[in-house]
Short mmCIF file of C-alpha atoms in Angstrom, two decimals:
data_model
loop_
_atom_site.label_atom_id
_atom_site.label_comp_id
_atom_site.label_asym_id
_atom_site.label_seq_id
_atom_site.Cartn_x
_atom_site.Cartn_y
_atom_site.Cartn_z
CA MET A 1 104.79 65.98 100.74
CA THR A 2 106.07 69.38 101.66
CA GLY A 3 109.24 70.50 99.95
CA MET A 4 109.16 67.88 97.22
CA ALA A 5 108.14 70.17 94.36
CA ASP A 6 111.73 71.08 93.49
CA ALA A 7 113.26 67.61 93.80
CA PRO A 8 114.03 65.59 90.67
CA GLY A 9 111.16 63.33 89.69
CA THR A 10 108.58 65.23 91.75
CA ALA A 11 105.68 67.40 90.72
CA GLY A 12 107.10 70.07 88.49
CA GLY A 13 110.49 68.33 88.22
CA PRO A 14 111.98 66.47 85.26
CA GLY A 15 110.66 63.04 84.33
CA THR A 16 107.42 63.31 86.30
CA ALA A 17 103.88 62.08 86.07
CA ASP A 18 100.90 63.67 87.77
CA VAL A 19 99.97 61.10 90.40
CA SER A 20 98.63 63.58 92.95
CA GLY A 21 95.37 63.12 94.74
CA THR A 22 93.63 60.57 92.50
CA ALA A 23 92.82 57.99 95.19
CA ASP A 24 89.95 59.92 96.70
CA ALA A 25 88.28 60.28 93.31
CA PRO A 26 85.08 58.26 92.83
CA GLY A 27 85.75 54.82 91.44
CA THR A 28 88.92 53.78 93.28
CA ALA A 29 88.61 50.03 92.86
CA VAL A 30 90.57 46.82 92.86
CA GLY A 31 92.61 46.62 89.67
CA GLU A 32 92.95 50.38 89.23
CA GLU A 33 96.39 51.26 87.86
CA LEU A 34 98.35 54.22 89.21
CA PRO A 35 100.09 56.42 86.63
CA PRO A 36 103.77 55.47 86.31
CA LEU A 37 106.38 57.76 87.81
CA GLU A 38 109.87 58.00 86.30
CA ILE A 39 112.64 59.14 88.65
CA PRO A 40 116.12 59.87 87.28
CA VAL A 41 118.67 58.04 89.44
CA THR A 42 121.43 60.58 89.97
CA ARG A 43 124.53 60.56 92.14
CA THR A 44 122.96 63.41 94.09
CA LEU A 45 119.80 61.38 94.78
CA ILE A 46 121.81 58.33 95.87
CA VAL A 47 124.21 60.26 98.14
CA SER A 48 121.58 62.58 99.62
CA GLY A 49 119.23 59.67 100.31
CA ALA A 50 121.99 57.78 102.10
CA LEU A 51 122.96 60.84 104.14
CA ALA A 52 119.35 61.69 105.01
CA SER A 53 118.84 58.16 106.32
CA ARG A 54 122.20 58.22 108.15
CA ASP A 55 123.51 55.35 106.06
CA HIS A 56 127.21 56.18 105.83
CA GLN A 57 128.31 52.96 104.13
CA ASP A 58 130.89 53.93 101.53
CA VAL A 59 129.16 52.00 98.73
CA HIS A 60 126.48 54.73 98.70
CA HIS A 61 128.86 57.70 98.21
CA ASP A 62 132.37 56.53 97.20
CA ALA A 63 132.58 55.05 93.69
CA GLU A 64 136.12 53.75 94.19
CA ALA A 65 135.19 51.97 97.42
CA ALA A 66 132.09 50.53 95.74
CA ARG A 67 134.25 49.14 92.90
CA GLU A 68 136.70 47.66 95.40
CA LYS A 69 133.75 45.79 96.91
CA GLY A 70 132.61 44.42 93.54
CA SER A 71 130.02 46.98 92.48
CA PRO A 72 130.46 48.92 89.22
CA ASP A 73 129.45 52.18 90.96
CA ILE A 74 127.70 53.61 94.02
CA PHE A 75 124.13 52.38 94.46
CA MET A 76 120.92 53.46 96.18
CA ASN A 77 120.21 52.24 99.71
CA ILE A 78 116.99 50.50 100.78
CA LEU A 79 115.78 53.44 102.88
CA THR A 80 115.86 55.78 99.88
CA THR A 81 113.93 53.23 97.83
CA ASN A 82 111.44 52.84 100.69
CA GLY A 83 110.98 56.61 100.82
CA LEU A 84 110.44 56.87 97.07
CA VAL A 85 107.80 54.13 97.17
CA GLY A 86 106.08 55.88 100.07
CA ARG A 87 106.20 59.22 98.27
CA TYR A 88 104.75 57.70 95.09
CA VAL A 89 101.77 56.26 96.96
CA ALA A 90 101.25 59.32 99.18
CA GLU A 91 101.19 61.65 96.17
CA TRP A 92 98.60 59.41 94.50
CA ALA A 93 96.52 59.23 97.69
CA GLY A 94 96.50 63.00 98.20
CA ALA A 95 97.61 65.50 100.81
CA GLY A 96 96.77 64.22 104.27
CA ALA A 97 96.96 60.55 103.28
CA GLU A 98 98.10 58.15 106.00
CA LEU A 99 100.64 55.49 105.09
CA ARG A 100 99.83 52.58 107.37
CA ARG A 101 102.31 50.02 106.04
CA VAL A 102 105.15 49.97 103.52
CA ALA A 103 106.87 46.61 102.95
CA VAL A 104 109.60 46.51 100.30
CA ARG A 105 111.80 43.82 98.80
CA LEU A 106 114.84 44.85 96.80
CA GLY A 107 115.98 43.30 93.56
CA VAL A 108 118.67 44.68 91.24
CA PRO A 109 120.59 47.81 92.32
CA ASN A 110 119.83 51.39 91.28
CA TYR A 111 122.99 52.93 89.78
CA PRO A 112 123.56 56.55 88.72
CA GLY A 113 122.46 57.34 85.18
CA ASP A 114 119.51 54.94 85.20
CA THR A 115 115.81 55.69 85.62
CA LEU A 116 113.58 54.13 88.27
CA THR A 117 110.03 53.67 87.01
CA LEU A 118 107.41 53.10 89.71
CA ARG A 119 104.04 51.54 88.90
CA GLY A 120 101.20 50.59 91.18
CA ARG A 121 97.91 48.75 91.22
CA VAL A 122 95.07 48.69 93.77
CA THR A 123 94.80 45.18 95.21
CA SER A 124 92.10 45.78 97.83
CA VAL A 125 89.86 48.49 99.27
CA ALA A 126 88.77 47.90 102.88
CA GLU A 127 85.54 49.05 104.51
CA ASP A 128 87.51 51.49 106.69
CA GLY A 129 88.88 53.28 103.61
CA ALA A 130 92.31 51.67 103.62
CA VAL A 131 93.65 50.89 100.15
CA GLU A 132 96.28 48.20 99.58
CA LEU A 133 98.56 48.61 96.60
CA ALA A 134 101.10 46.45 94.83
CA VAL A 135 103.99 48.68 93.74
CA THR A 136 106.85 47.74 91.45
CA GLY A 137 109.95 49.67 90.47
CA THR A 138 112.08 48.80 87.48
CA ASN A 139 115.27 50.17 85.97
CA GLY A 140 117.50 49.23 83.04
CA LEU A 141 118.71 46.09 84.86
CA GLY A 142 115.23 44.76 85.74
CA SER A 143 113.15 44.70 88.91
CA HIS A 144 114.58 47.02 91.58
CA VAL A 145 111.73 46.85 94.11
CA THR A 146 108.46 45.11 94.80
CA ALA A 147 106.30 46.51 97.57
CA THR A 148 102.98 46.21 99.31
CA VAL A 149 101.64 49.49 100.66
CA THR A 150 98.54 50.18 102.75
CA VAL A 151 97.30 53.77 102.71
CA VAL A 152 94.23 55.66 103.87
CA PRO A 153 93.76 58.29 101.14
CA ALA A 154 93.00 61.91 101.92
CA GLY A 155 89.32 62.15 102.73
CA GLY A 156 89.19 58.45 103.65
CA ASN A 157 89.78 59.06 107.34
CA GLY A 158 89.92 55.39 108.19
CA THR A 159 86.23 55.20 109.01
CA GLU A 160 84.61 55.02 105.60
CA ALA A 161 85.32 53.30 102.30
CA VAL A 162 86.84 55.13 99.33
CA ARG A 163 84.37 55.13 96.47
#
């Protein structure tokens, strides 16, 4: 994940966990838990994620407009959440990992000042090396995201099983 080292919640940033490159280690098996990753939910993260995904809805950058629409503050969009889930899994799977599928379902909103905690668990390991993970993300309000992610870890080129 080039360029992520300086972003909040990434390797070397505040509130991080070392999740990098553990999938290709011997013993990747069903039930294996990924280390949790805590990501501070800041206004900058919310606004920059919305802008990067070309989501210009005012509820993602204008607190007054968000309040007028019934929200207590701006909130994170689904594409930012999707990207954070993908990043979490890709960092665990190692440089060169291939994300084959990321399916997310949103729950409670992510507001500025909260912390998103991502956790994952291996649910299957296919013969071709693909690993399926169940990922959850929680914040102070409860469950923000549930996801199913399929990834071929670095070194598991899609032709052999991860061991």
